Amino acid sequence: MDPVKELVSILDGNTFLVSDRRGDVEPSLDFPTGLFSFDTRFLSTWLLLIDGERLHALSIDDSESHKTRYFLVPGEPTHFLDAKVSVIRSRAISGDLSEELTVLNHSGQEMSFTVRMEMAADFADIFEIKDTKRKKGHNTAAPGEDSLRLTYRRDAFHRETTIHSTAAAQVDRRGMTFPIRIGPHGEWTTRLTVNTVIYGARGQDVRSLLPFAGSRTTAAIEAEHAEFIARAPKLGCDCEPLAGAYRRSLNDLAALRYESIALGVRLMAAGLPWFMTLFGRDSIFTSLQVLPFMPELIPPTLTMLAGLQGHRVDDFRDEEPGKILHELRYGETAGFEEQPHTPYYGAADSTALFVILLDEYERWTGDGALVKRLEASARAALTWIDTYGDLLGTGYVWYQTRSPQVGLENQCWKDSWDAICYSDGRLPSFPRATCELQGYAYDAKLRGARMARLHWNDPIYADRLEREAAELKERFNRDFWLPDKEYYALALDSDGSPVDALTSNIGHLLWSGIVDESRARRVAEHLVGPRLFSGWGVRTLADDQGRYNPIGYHVGTVWPFDNSIIAWGLWKYGLREEAGKICESMLAASRYFAGRLPEAFAGYERDLTDYPVEYPTACSPQAWSAGTPLLLLRVMLGLEPQGEHLIIDPYVPPGMGRVELLDIPGRWGRVDALGRSRDEGPSRPD
């Protein structure tokens, strides 16, 4: 890849900047380059020239998520050895963007330069990046004294970007020019500050009312991140890929936290650049992954999801009573109802997952008060499973969008258009009932029964839920099992016939517990067998299926989050070696991504490439990928809450050596978990 085309990102919450490796931003309708906050692009051009020339990158320091430095020189690469001038761009996001621009004269003579910064803001909605729709509002640019104000208005929708320079500048509608003279071995510096405003009904920035507003200095962010990481358990291990992935995950999870305008609570954004907002499914899975490490993140997520739970039938938003949202957006297209994301409810899995997370949180923390407070929401979610979720009245959870013009076709986690297919590549009709949805429903019923018996004082309801779960498990193992293929069907089509593709979804069935014990090992053999397992992880679709594509979004790529749930499921059925194989593959892959597992990577065989091949548009960082190393740690150390006690039963894959997780928080206080690879002797007792 051309190094200039590689992208560099920094973020603080859901405010982020994506640039090329020179630090430049050029207008793009293909990928979200620029400065974004709450789904609006506040800078679409940020381009540096010296004497009319673009610069070339020598090196980049991007070790921290919220700031970076670019070391640059002007001129052609052949002239680098004789460069008499270099440039350092040091930038940080702390609520808004600041960039310190330094030009250094390395010669023994005074030199003159014209420094030019091209600036523009198209105020594109994140949904408009891949769409060439013409903006319906009005843009203005107002030059001022060493400042430029860029404004966009469309009725009550009002956004603004103001750029200030500490050095004197010639300002026009398209940027700033700095004629400068630098003495021998001297330097010239200016600081450019980019302030963004999201105007509310009263003419003030709606973010100014949030609890953390005004405290987002770079020093405050660094202190806050350090405190966040200090609260997490301490990892000691002999495996550098594990140590590096753990460090990077904690840093990324700290950076992905943002404040919701809706309720002013701290939430986890799903992933940069496309998903920097609340997603029901992603937020719940991330919460499950990080729960043993940072349980304080969970109550705000559960509370927010409960507060926005569906309460009516709204075809445009795929909303139904009791349903948990899929996606919440703040941009122009959502505000003018050109998109249904205020919020959008097109997910058939987030509702059952909400119940699962609520119970799992209480099992770890003993926080029965939250379970009682959210009782009505949990009951409504369980009711949705049996009513609106069961579109055909067959006892299964089905999905079909109510809004074909704007709704998602596939409303499971593999939500791309071609993800649900038969083994020969054909696409089934709607509605569809994917297998993992039934597993989640089964698990939610059992967990709902536990909460009803222990916290809601309703044993009759608990008995009913347990009976329904048992019936669902029996029915599922009859209707979804493919005897000739010896695995579970991906889905049922609208006729109730099995959709017979071999996919990673069967690993989620192990996690939910709906798999008959007699079939668990055969399922595991498929998951770690050559058709699904690439050597770097489990593929989303087996390599002999009709739609298999190693770089297809959900039809052959490897998803770290998916693999972490599969490993957890294998562990639950006592298949420790198989779980360890997935843990090893994921951590080995993380080495090639500097510890930061991406959203997905290609499904090529490990023997073919010797390294995991990047997926071209993968989100990075992404919350449930950042949570993956944490869940893999839980699996390897065999951490499982049981009443007032924490069970620790480690199985560390061969070759990984010592793994120690110290100061794990939970209802039992703070405890330590110790393990060693099986090839290095027995685990030490806790």
XYZ file of C-alpha atoms in Angstrom:
686
model
C 0.000 0.000 0.000
C 1.170 3.529 -0.755
C 2.284 4.822 2.680
C 0.676 8.201 1.973
C -2.685 6.468 1.624
C -2.451 4.707 4.976
C -4.690 6.337 7.525
C -3.927 7.504 11.055
C -6.617 8.164 13.641
C -6.836 9.809 17.056
C -9.895 9.958 19.257
C -11.423 11.048 22.520
C -14.813 9.443 23.020
C -16.779 9.803 19.799
C -14.779 12.830 18.632
C -12.112 11.587 16.245
C -9.812 12.644 13.431
C -8.711 10.443 10.534
C -5.860 11.710 8.331
C -3.220 10.317 6.009
C 0.327 9.662 7.192
C 1.321 13.261 6.514
C -1.373 14.480 8.864
C -3.374 15.802 5.911
C -7.107 15.487 5.384
C -8.484 15.665 1.866
C -12.177 15.638 0.940
C -13.496 12.090 0.769
C -16.829 10.483 0.029
C -15.389 6.967 0.205
C -14.028 6.775 3.744
C -14.662 9.023 6.755
C -11.475 11.081 6.766
C -11.634 14.339 8.701
C -12.687 15.559 12.126
C -15.959 14.104 13.404
C -18.087 14.536 16.497
C -21.538 13.076 17.119
C -21.853 11.866 13.514
C -20.973 15.188 11.804
C -17.745 15.958 9.926
C -16.453 19.303 11.189
C -13.274 19.302 9.066
C -13.187 17.794 5.575
C -9.958 19.528 4.443
C -6.838 20.091 6.562
C -3.932 20.273 4.171
C -0.410 21.603 4.816
C 1.851 23.037 2.108
C 5.298 24.618 2.306
C 6.037 26.944 -0.627
C 3.174 25.287 -2.480
C 4.529 21.749 -2.004
C 2.981 18.808 -0.186
C 5.084 17.185 2.513
C 6.388 13.648 2.932
C 6.257 11.577 6.112
C 9.490 10.465 7.753
C 8.000 9.008 10.910
C 4.833 9.008 13.008
C 4.445 8.729 16.771
C 0.918 7.388 17.299
C 1.453 5.327 20.434
C -1.334 7.121 22.302
C -4.937 7.066 21.162
C -5.722 10.764 21.653
C -2.601 12.387 20.200
C 0.064 11.909 17.560
C 3.098 13.565 16.008
C 4.144 13.646 12.356
C 7.758 14.238 11.298
C 7.814 15.582 7.737
C 9.980 17.125 5.041
C 9.026 19.002 1.866
C 10.309 18.082 -1.563
C 10.817 14.841 -3.450
C 12.121 11.704 -1.684
C 15.385 11.907 -3.659
C 16.159 15.212 -1.914
C 15.602 13.990 1.659
C 19.308 13.563 2.388
C 19.900 17.259 1.692
C 16.772 18.584 3.385
C 17.391 21.992 4.931
C 13.980 22.167 6.572
C 11.704 19.776 8.427
C 8.252 20.055 9.950
C 6.691 18.584 13.085
C 2.920 18.437 13.454
C 1.880 17.636 17.031
C -1.859 17.218 17.464
C -4.249 16.102 20.146
C -7.983 15.713 20.620
C -9.272 16.946 23.952
C -12.907 17.692 23.330
C -11.785 19.645 20.253
C -8.638 19.527 18.113
C -5.364 21.350 18.634
C -2.324 21.170 16.397
C 1.098 22.665 17.033
C 2.868 23.272 13.733
C 6.655 23.721 13.928
C 8.941 24.503 10.971
C 12.664 23.971 11.645
C 15.510 25.572 9.671
C 18.488 23.198 9.662
C 20.746 25.464 7.598
C 23.204 28.079 8.757
C 21.370 30.835 6.885
C 18.119 32.696 7.367
C 15.359 31.200 5.221
C 11.925 32.364 4.080
C 8.886 30.145 3.551
C 5.222 30.406 2.770
C 3.272 28.073 4.992
C -0.262 27.391 3.824
C -3.007 25.456 5.598
C -6.007 24.622 3.438
C -9.174 24.364 5.554
C -12.767 23.383 4.846
C -15.773 21.770 6.504
C -18.511 20.071 4.505
C -20.478 19.108 7.664
C -21.289 15.750 6.110
C -23.348 13.316 8.110
C -21.544 9.986 8.656
C -24.268 8.356 6.526
C -23.467 10.740 3.650
C -19.800 9.780 3.356
C -20.451 6.968 0.878
C -23.343 8.826 -0.705
C -23.048 11.742 -3.107
C -26.253 13.426 -1.941
C -26.198 17.177 -2.203
C -26.355 18.930 1.160
C -29.732 20.548 1.776
C -28.502 23.289 4.063
C -26.333 26.379 3.593
C -22.562 26.666 4.214
C -20.748 29.913 5.010
C -17.091 30.786 5.600
C -16.195 33.956 7.515
C -12.501 34.999 7.729
C -11.526 36.897 10.878
C -8.371 38.127 12.571
C -6.163 35.007 12.662
C -9.321 32.917 12.598
C -11.773 31.271 10.227
C -15.388 30.437 11.057
C -17.187 27.763 9.020
C -20.929 27.361 9.529
C -23.705 25.080 8.333
C -27.450 25.644 8.800
C -30.477 23.668 7.787
C -33.551 24.914 9.604
C -32.841 24.284 13.303
C -29.833 22.094 12.526
C -26.830 24.351 13.167
C -23.167 23.266 13.310
C -20.011 25.373 13.397
C -16.236 25.029 13.174
C -13.945 27.870 14.283
C -10.184 27.731 13.704
C -7.783 30.030 15.559
C -4.043 30.567 15.063
C -1.633 31.890 17.682
C 0.572 33.310 14.912
C -0.403 36.150 12.602
C -2.073 34.775 9.486
C -3.481 35.933 6.166
C -6.948 34.392 6.334
C -9.268 33.744 3.411
C -12.380 31.616 2.993
C -10.309 28.518 2.182
C -7.618 28.637 4.833
C -4.642 30.491 6.308
C -1.298 31.591 4.871
C 1.790 32.341 6.978
C 4.739 34.183 5.282
C 7.595 33.391 7.686
C 11.338 34.000 8.092
C 13.437 31.658 10.255
C 16.938 32.422 11.409
C 19.874 29.999 11.160
C 19.058 26.759 12.978
C 15.891 28.418 14.250
C 12.254 27.442 14.268
C 8.787 28.925 13.815
C 5.677 27.662 15.607
C 1.981 28.301 15.652
C -0.828 26.531 17.461
C -4.026 25.924 15.526
C -7.119 25.283 17.614
C -10.254 23.827 16.053
C -13.415 24.373 18.086
C -16.650 22.655 17.107
C -20.166 23.612 18.164
C -23.335 21.509 18.095
C -26.018 24.124 18.617
C -29.116 23.210 20.585
C -32.512 24.870 20.778
C -31.265 27.580 23.150
C -28.298 28.586 21.030
C -25.639 26.832 23.113
C -23.503 23.780 22.488
C -25.580 20.855 23.743
C -22.387 19.162 24.937
C -21.716 21.986 27.387
C -24.341 20.534 29.722
C -22.640 17.144 29.962
C -20.837 16.237 33.225
C -17.336 16.134 31.703
C -17.713 19.265 29.565
C -14.949 21.802 30.128
C -12.517 19.299 31.673
C -11.207 17.803 28.451
C -7.671 19.147 28.470
C -4.983 16.806 27.227
C -3.607 16.498 30.760
C -7.079 15.693 32.087
C -7.584 13.004 29.448
C -4.237 11.409 30.223
C -4.939 11.446 33.958
C -8.388 9.985 33.407
C -7.035 7.215 31.158
C -4.319 6.427 33.694
C -6.894 6.168 36.470
C -9.109 3.936 34.319
C -6.220 1.583 33.552
C -5.024 1.595 37.174
C -8.408 0.247 38.308
C -8.139 -2.763 35.978
C -6.574 -6.035 37.156
C -2.802 -6.296 36.760
C -1.538 -8.821 34.249
C 1.726 -10.653 34.677
C 2.715 -13.122 31.970
C 5.539 -14.585 29.917
C 3.695 -14.118 26.613
C 4.485 -10.749 25.071
C 1.622 -10.849 22.524
C -0.818 -11.289 25.425
C 0.798 -8.520 27.452
C 0.831 -6.163 24.464
C -2.769 -6.921 23.520
C -3.926 -6.387 27.107
C -2.192 -2.999 27.345
C -3.548 -1.852 24.007
C -7.058 -3.031 24.811
C -7.187 -1.083 28.065
C -5.958 2.053 26.298
C -8.489 1.693 23.487
C -11.384 0.968 25.831
C -10.483 4.080 27.820
C -10.452 6.179 24.649
C -13.724 4.791 23.255
C -15.788 5.999 26.216
C -17.995 8.967 25.369
C -20.814 10.959 26.905
C -24.273 10.473 25.481
C -26.198 13.650 24.705
C -29.426 11.763 25.425
C -28.798 10.987 29.114
C -25.370 12.422 29.880
C -23.931 9.045 30.931
C -20.573 7.549 29.954
C -20.942 4.880 27.292
C -18.687 2.852 25.006
C -18.617 3.771 21.315
C -18.686 0.673 19.120
C -15.828 1.397 16.701
C -13.854 3.941 14.681
C -14.709 5.311 12.165
C -18.188 4.087 11.196
C -19.663 3.159 14.569
C -18.719 5.881 17.049
C -21.999 5.683 18.925
C -24.129 3.370 21.043
C -24.983 0.004 19.484
C -27.157 -2.366 21.471
C -25.495 -5.585 20.338
C -21.927 -4.273 20.323
C -22.259 -2.522 23.676
C -23.697 -5.637 25.308
C -21.059 -8.003 23.941
C -18.290 -5.578 24.904
C -19.780 -5.332 28.388
C -19.784 -9.119 28.702
C -16.136 -9.246 27.617
C -14.905 -6.570 30.039
C -17.172 -7.345 33.008
C -14.556 -9.151 35.150
C -12.085 -6.318 34.576
C -14.106 -3.102 34.796
C -17.630 -3.806 36.065
C -18.285 -0.097 36.588
C -18.815 0.286 32.825
C -21.892 -1.940 32.811
C -24.639 -0.071 34.753
C -24.610 3.033 32.492
C -24.948 0.812 29.413
C -27.815 -1.218 30.870
C -29.539 1.927 32.144
C -29.257 3.670 28.781
C -30.561 0.663 26.870
C -33.456 0.281 29.291
C -34.272 3.989 29.044
C -34.510 3.777 25.257
C -36.306 0.426 25.151
C -39.052 0.221 22.527
C -42.560 1.079 23.744
C -44.649 1.236 20.554
C -44.905 -0.179 17.054
C -43.053 2.114 14.646
C -42.411 0.584 11.226
C -39.903 3.272 10.196
C -37.633 2.514 13.166
C -38.389 -1.235 13.396
C -39.498 -0.418 16.938
C -41.666 -2.794 18.996
C -42.654 -2.833 22.690
C -39.878 -4.344 24.795
C -37.288 -4.338 22.006
C -33.744 -3.122 22.747
C -32.268 -0.656 20.273
C -29.762 -1.461 17.574
C -28.197 1.959 16.906
C -28.477 5.549 18.117
C -27.349 8.475 15.940
C -27.168 12.252 16.344
C -26.501 13.507 12.818
C -28.455 15.489 10.260
C -29.998 12.560 8.386
C -31.315 11.090 11.627
C -32.572 14.461 12.839
C -34.584 15.029 9.655
C -35.789 11.384 9.646
C -33.969 10.529 6.436
C -32.536 7.659 8.476
C -34.423 5.875 11.287
C -31.638 6.031 13.884
C -33.228 8.093 16.665
C -32.907 5.303 17.730
C -33.200 2.414 15.284
C -34.348 -0.987 16.586
C -33.412 -3.303 13.690
C -31.707 -6.047 15.716
C -33.312 -9.342 16.689
C -30.595 -10.289 19.189
C -30.007 -7.241 21.404
C -33.203 -7.814 23.410
C -32.249 -11.281 24.676
C -28.633 -10.147 25.122
C -29.853 -7.325 27.390
C -31.347 -9.878 29.798
C -28.190 -12.010 29.641
C -25.949 -9.046 30.491
C -28.138 -7.925 33.400
C -27.924 -11.368 35.003
C -24.203 -11.816 34.282
C -23.485 -8.419 35.828
C -25.288 -9.389 39.048
C -23.493 -12.742 39.181
C -20.146 -10.945 39.148
C -20.955 -7.971 41.334
C -23.839 -8.975 43.580
C -25.611 -5.745 42.601
C -29.167 -6.942 43.123
C -30.388 -3.354 43.335
C -29.822 -2.833 39.601
C -31.619 -6.088 38.796
C -34.608 -4.896 40.822
C -34.528 -1.426 39.287
C -34.535 -2.835 35.764
C -37.075 -5.579 36.453
C -39.769 -4.011 34.263
C -37.331 -3.632 31.350
C -36.090 -7.211 31.679
C -39.649 -8.561 31.806
C -40.590 -6.495 28.757
C -37.581 -7.891 26.892
C -38.540 -11.471 27.777
C -42.103 -10.777 26.645
C -40.814 -9.440 23.307
C -39.030 -12.758 22.667
C -42.335 -14.641 22.814
C -44.486 -12.060 21.028
C -43.058 -9.693 18.441
C -39.867 -11.753 18.225
C -41.814 -14.875 17.238
C -43.153 -13.566 13.936
C -44.497 -16.920 12.754
C -45.729 -18.268 16.084
C -43.410 -21.288 15.960
C -41.580 -20.687 19.227
C -38.481 -19.238 17.525
C -37.139 -15.705 17.188
C -37.466 -14.499 13.585
C -36.663 -11.218 11.879
C -37.905 -9.231 8.909
C -37.671 -5.468 8.699
C -40.885 -3.461 8.928
C -39.331 -0.810 6.689
C -37.866 -2.296 3.476
C -36.791 1.164 2.211
C -34.427 1.962 5.110
C -34.376 -1.070 7.447
C -31.652 -3.680 7.695
C -32.359 -6.920 5.850
C -30.358 -9.087 8.210
C -30.926 -8.252 11.860
C -28.482 -10.669 13.470
C -24.841 -9.827 14.173
C -23.918 -10.829 10.620
C -26.035 -8.039 9.203
C -24.589 -7.601 5.709
C -26.961 -8.458 2.862
C -25.345 -11.776 1.837
C -24.318 -13.097 5.249
C -27.191 -15.578 5.667
C -27.022 -18.147 2.890
C -27.412 -21.808 2.001
C -24.318 -23.934 1.510
C -24.626 -23.504 -2.277
C -24.691 -19.712 -1.957
C -28.414 -19.078 -2.454
C -30.103 -16.556 -0.165
C -33.149 -17.631 1.881
C -36.487 -15.836 1.966
C -37.750 -13.712 4.851
C -38.485 -13.929 7.692
C -35.362 -15.734 8.879
C -34.578 -17.399 12.205
C -30.815 -17.675 12.651
C -29.554 -20.309 15.042
C -27.742 -18.078 17.526
C -30.920 -16.045 18.118
C -32.521 -19.172 19.540
C -29.503 -19.793 21.753
C -29.657 -16.256 23.116
C -33.409 -16.627 23.774
C -32.776 -19.902 25.627
C -30.069 -18.338 27.787
C -32.181 -15.226 28.452
C -35.068 -17.347 29.709
C -32.860 -19.265 32.131
C -31.241 -16.074 33.381
C -34.617 -14.374 33.648
C -35.789 -17.314 35.761
C -32.801 -16.917 38.054
C -33.451 -13.201 38.537
C -37.170 -13.795 39.069
C -36.482 -16.357 41.793
C -33.668 -14.499 43.572
C -34.583 -10.826 43.115
C -38.136 -10.360 41.845
C -39.844 -12.681 44.320
C -41.760 -14.407 41.526
C -41.123 -18.177 41.599
C -44.139 -18.890 39.392
C -42.659 -16.736 36.610
C -39.283 -18.425 37.155
C -40.828 -21.880 36.777
C -42.546 -20.821 33.573
C -39.367 -19.428 32.048
C -37.397 -22.560 32.904
C -40.091 -24.738 31.356
C -40.118 -22.620 28.200
C -36.304 -22.782 27.998
C -36.349 -26.596 28.244
C -38.985 -26.813 25.527
C -37.020 -24.448 23.299
C -33.839 -26.498 23.715
C -35.629 -29.733 22.803
C -37.364 -28.140 19.802
C -34.180 -26.447 18.601
C -32.100 -29.636 18.711
C -34.777 -31.349 16.660
C -35.319 -28.671 13.988
C -31.844 -27.148 13.530
C -29.614 -30.248 13.700
C -28.502 -31.559 10.295
C -27.864 -35.294 10.821
C -26.113 -35.831 7.496
C -23.750 -32.895 8.067
C -23.460 -33.208 11.866
C -23.764 -29.526 12.636
C -26.543 -27.038 13.323
C -28.165 -25.147 10.462
C -27.315 -21.488 10.169
C -31.025 -20.606 10.120
C -34.527 -21.618 9.201
C -36.064 -19.985 6.132
C -39.644 -18.728 5.913
C -40.874 -22.261 5.138
C -39.185 -23.657 8.237
C -36.557 -25.455 6.155
C -32.930 -25.397 7.307
C -30.427 -22.973 5.806
C -27.529 -25.401 5.731
C -24.354 -23.287 5.498
C -21.519 -24.147 7.903
C -20.676 -20.971 9.820
C -19.116 -19.684 13.018
C -22.611 -19.101 14.438
C -22.562 -22.616 15.852
C -19.931 -21.453 18.351
C -22.418 -18.977 19.804
C -24.729 -21.941 20.414
C -22.117 -23.446 22.730
C -21.868 -20.140 24.574
C -25.627 -20.032 25.115
C -25.795 -23.639 26.363
C -28.523 -24.763 23.961
C -26.372 -27.510 22.405
C -27.062 -31.100 23.547
C -24.052 -32.441 25.445
C -23.847 -35.387 23.057
C -23.294 -33.029 20.099
C -20.896 -30.508 21.641
C -17.687 -32.274 20.671
C -18.796 -32.661 17.052
C -19.600 -28.954 16.933
C -16.151 -28.203 18.344
C -14.500 -30.400 15.721
C -16.123 -28.306 13.018
C -15.067 -25.041 14.669
C -11.392 -25.962 14.916
C -11.382 -28.117 11.776
C -9.818 -27.018 8.475
C -13.054 -25.801 6.866
C -13.744 -23.123 9.478
C -10.418 -22.633 11.284
C -7.839 -20.654 9.319
C -5.005 -21.007 11.832
C -5.538 -17.369 12.819
C -9.074 -17.990 14.059
C -12.514 -19.293 13.130
C -13.848 -17.974 9.831
C -17.359 -16.610 9.614
C -18.117 -19.053 6.769
C -16.450 -22.373 5.941
C -14.109 -22.319 2.970
C -16.087 -24.907 0.960
C -19.370 -22.978 0.996
C -20.840 -21.319 -2.086
C -20.398 -17.723 -0.913
C -17.030 -18.183 0.777
C -14.710 -15.241 0.265
C -11.689 -14.775 2.554
C -12.169 -11.007 2.305
C -15.975 -11.053 2.365
C -17.309 -9.060 5.318
C -19.327 -11.885 6.924
C -18.667 -14.724 4.460
C -15.113 -15.815 5.196
C -13.296 -13.225 7.279
C -12.151 -13.847 10.861
C -13.751 -11.664 13.567
C -11.891 -11.480 16.901
C -15.085 -10.777 18.871
C -16.750 -13.816 17.288
C -13.783 -15.962 18.243
C -13.817 -14.778 21.848
C -17.461 -15.828 22.239
C -16.709 -19.180 20.574
C -13.769 -19.775 22.938
C -16.028 -18.971 25.904
C -18.610 -21.433 24.581
C -16.033 -24.200 24.148
C -14.836 -23.598 27.699
C -18.391 -23.873 29.042
C -18.661 -27.380 27.571
C -15.307 -28.425 29.015
C -13.541 -28.342 25.643
C -10.479 -26.620 27.017
C -7.907 -27.594 24.385
C -10.155 -26.347 21.591
C -10.774 -23.094 23.464
C -7.037 -22.736 24.028
C -6.377 -23.210 20.314
C -8.564 -20.206 19.524
C -6.970 -18.147 22.298
C -3.507 -18.872 20.925
C -4.497 -18.018 17.358
C -6.064 -14.690 18.306
C -3.117 -13.606 20.432
C -0.663 -14.670 17.736
C -2.594 -12.573 15.218
C -2.558 -9.556 17.550
C 1.235 -9.295 17.184
C 0.799 -8.226 13.560
C -1.632 -5.446 14.495
C 0.596 -3.883 17.191
C -1.627 -5.477 19.829
C -4.813 -3.879 18.502
C -7.071 -6.545 17.036
C -9.165 -5.007 14.252
C -12.863 -5.506 13.583
C -12.052 -8.341 11.156
C -9.212 -9.709 9.055
C -9.010 -12.008 6.053
C -9.723 -15.724 6.300
C -6.664 -16.953 4.393
C -4.882 -20.028 5.720
C -2.113 -19.350 8.212
C 0.302 -21.513 6.212
C -0.398 -19.444 3.110
C 0.399 -15.992 4.457
C 2.522 -16.351 7.641
C 0.661 -13.286 8.924
C -3.009 -12.256 9.094
C -4.057 -10.263 6.035
C -5.811 -6.980 6.783
C -9.435 -6.404 5.849
C -9.389 -3.110 3.907
C -12.135 -1.174 5.728
C -12.062 -2.769 9.180
C -12.867 -0.527 12.127
C -9.908 -0.003 14.444
C -10.103 0.467 17.326
C -13.376 -1.358 17.771
C -14.859 -1.965 21.212
C -15.653 -5.672 20.972
C -12.297 -6.341 19.340
C -10.594 -4.430 22.162
C -12.592 -6.546 24.604
C -11.458 -9.796 22.973
C -8.093 -10.213 24.800
C -9.878 -9.648 28.105
C -12.428 -12.383 27.470
C -9.677 -14.712 26.244
C -7.915 -14.136 29.562
C -11.083 -15.099 31.414
C -11.312 -18.276 29.338
C -7.674 -19.271 29.845
C -7.859 -18.715 33.599
C -11.225 -20.440 33.879
C -12.928 -17.619 35.796
C -16.561 -18.334 36.647
C -18.698 -16.814 39.432
C -20.556 -19.336 41.552
C -22.637 -17.753 44.285
C -20.370 -15.932 46.699
C -17.244 -17.551 45.235
C -15.120 -17.237 42.132
C -14.091 -20.507 40.498
C -10.563 -20.396 39.047
C -9.701 -23.352 36.794
C -6.892 -22.354 34.408
C -5.988 -23.956 31.114
C -3.231 -21.889 29.517
C -2.373 -23.078 25.971
C 1.046 -24.702 25.510
C 3.916 -22.299 24.955
C 2.343 -19.290 26.655
C 4.070 -19.806 29.995
C 2.919 -17.990 33.131
C -0.309 -15.976 33.253
C -1.228 -14.060 36.407
C -4.206 -11.760 36.761
C -4.100 -9.881 40.035
C -6.715 -7.813 41.843
C -9.843 -8.981 39.990
C -12.927 -7.079 41.248
C -16.231 -8.738 42.108
C -18.737 -9.650 44.794
C -16.054 -11.735 46.556
C -13.728 -8.747 46.978
C -10.588 -8.616 44.867
C -8.815 -11.883 44.095
C -5.901 -13.219 42.055
C -5.855 -15.917 39.380
C -2.671 -17.787 38.468
C -1.966 -20.228 35.667
C 0.794 -21.886 33.681
C 0.965 -23.539 30.278
C 0.255 -27.253 30.343
C 3.704 -27.911 28.873
C 5.339 -26.086 31.783
C 3.915 -28.010 34.698
C 0.715 -27.767 36.716
C -0.990 -24.507 37.565
C -0.139 -23.033 40.915
C -2.981 -23.068 43.424
C -4.897 -19.848 43.997
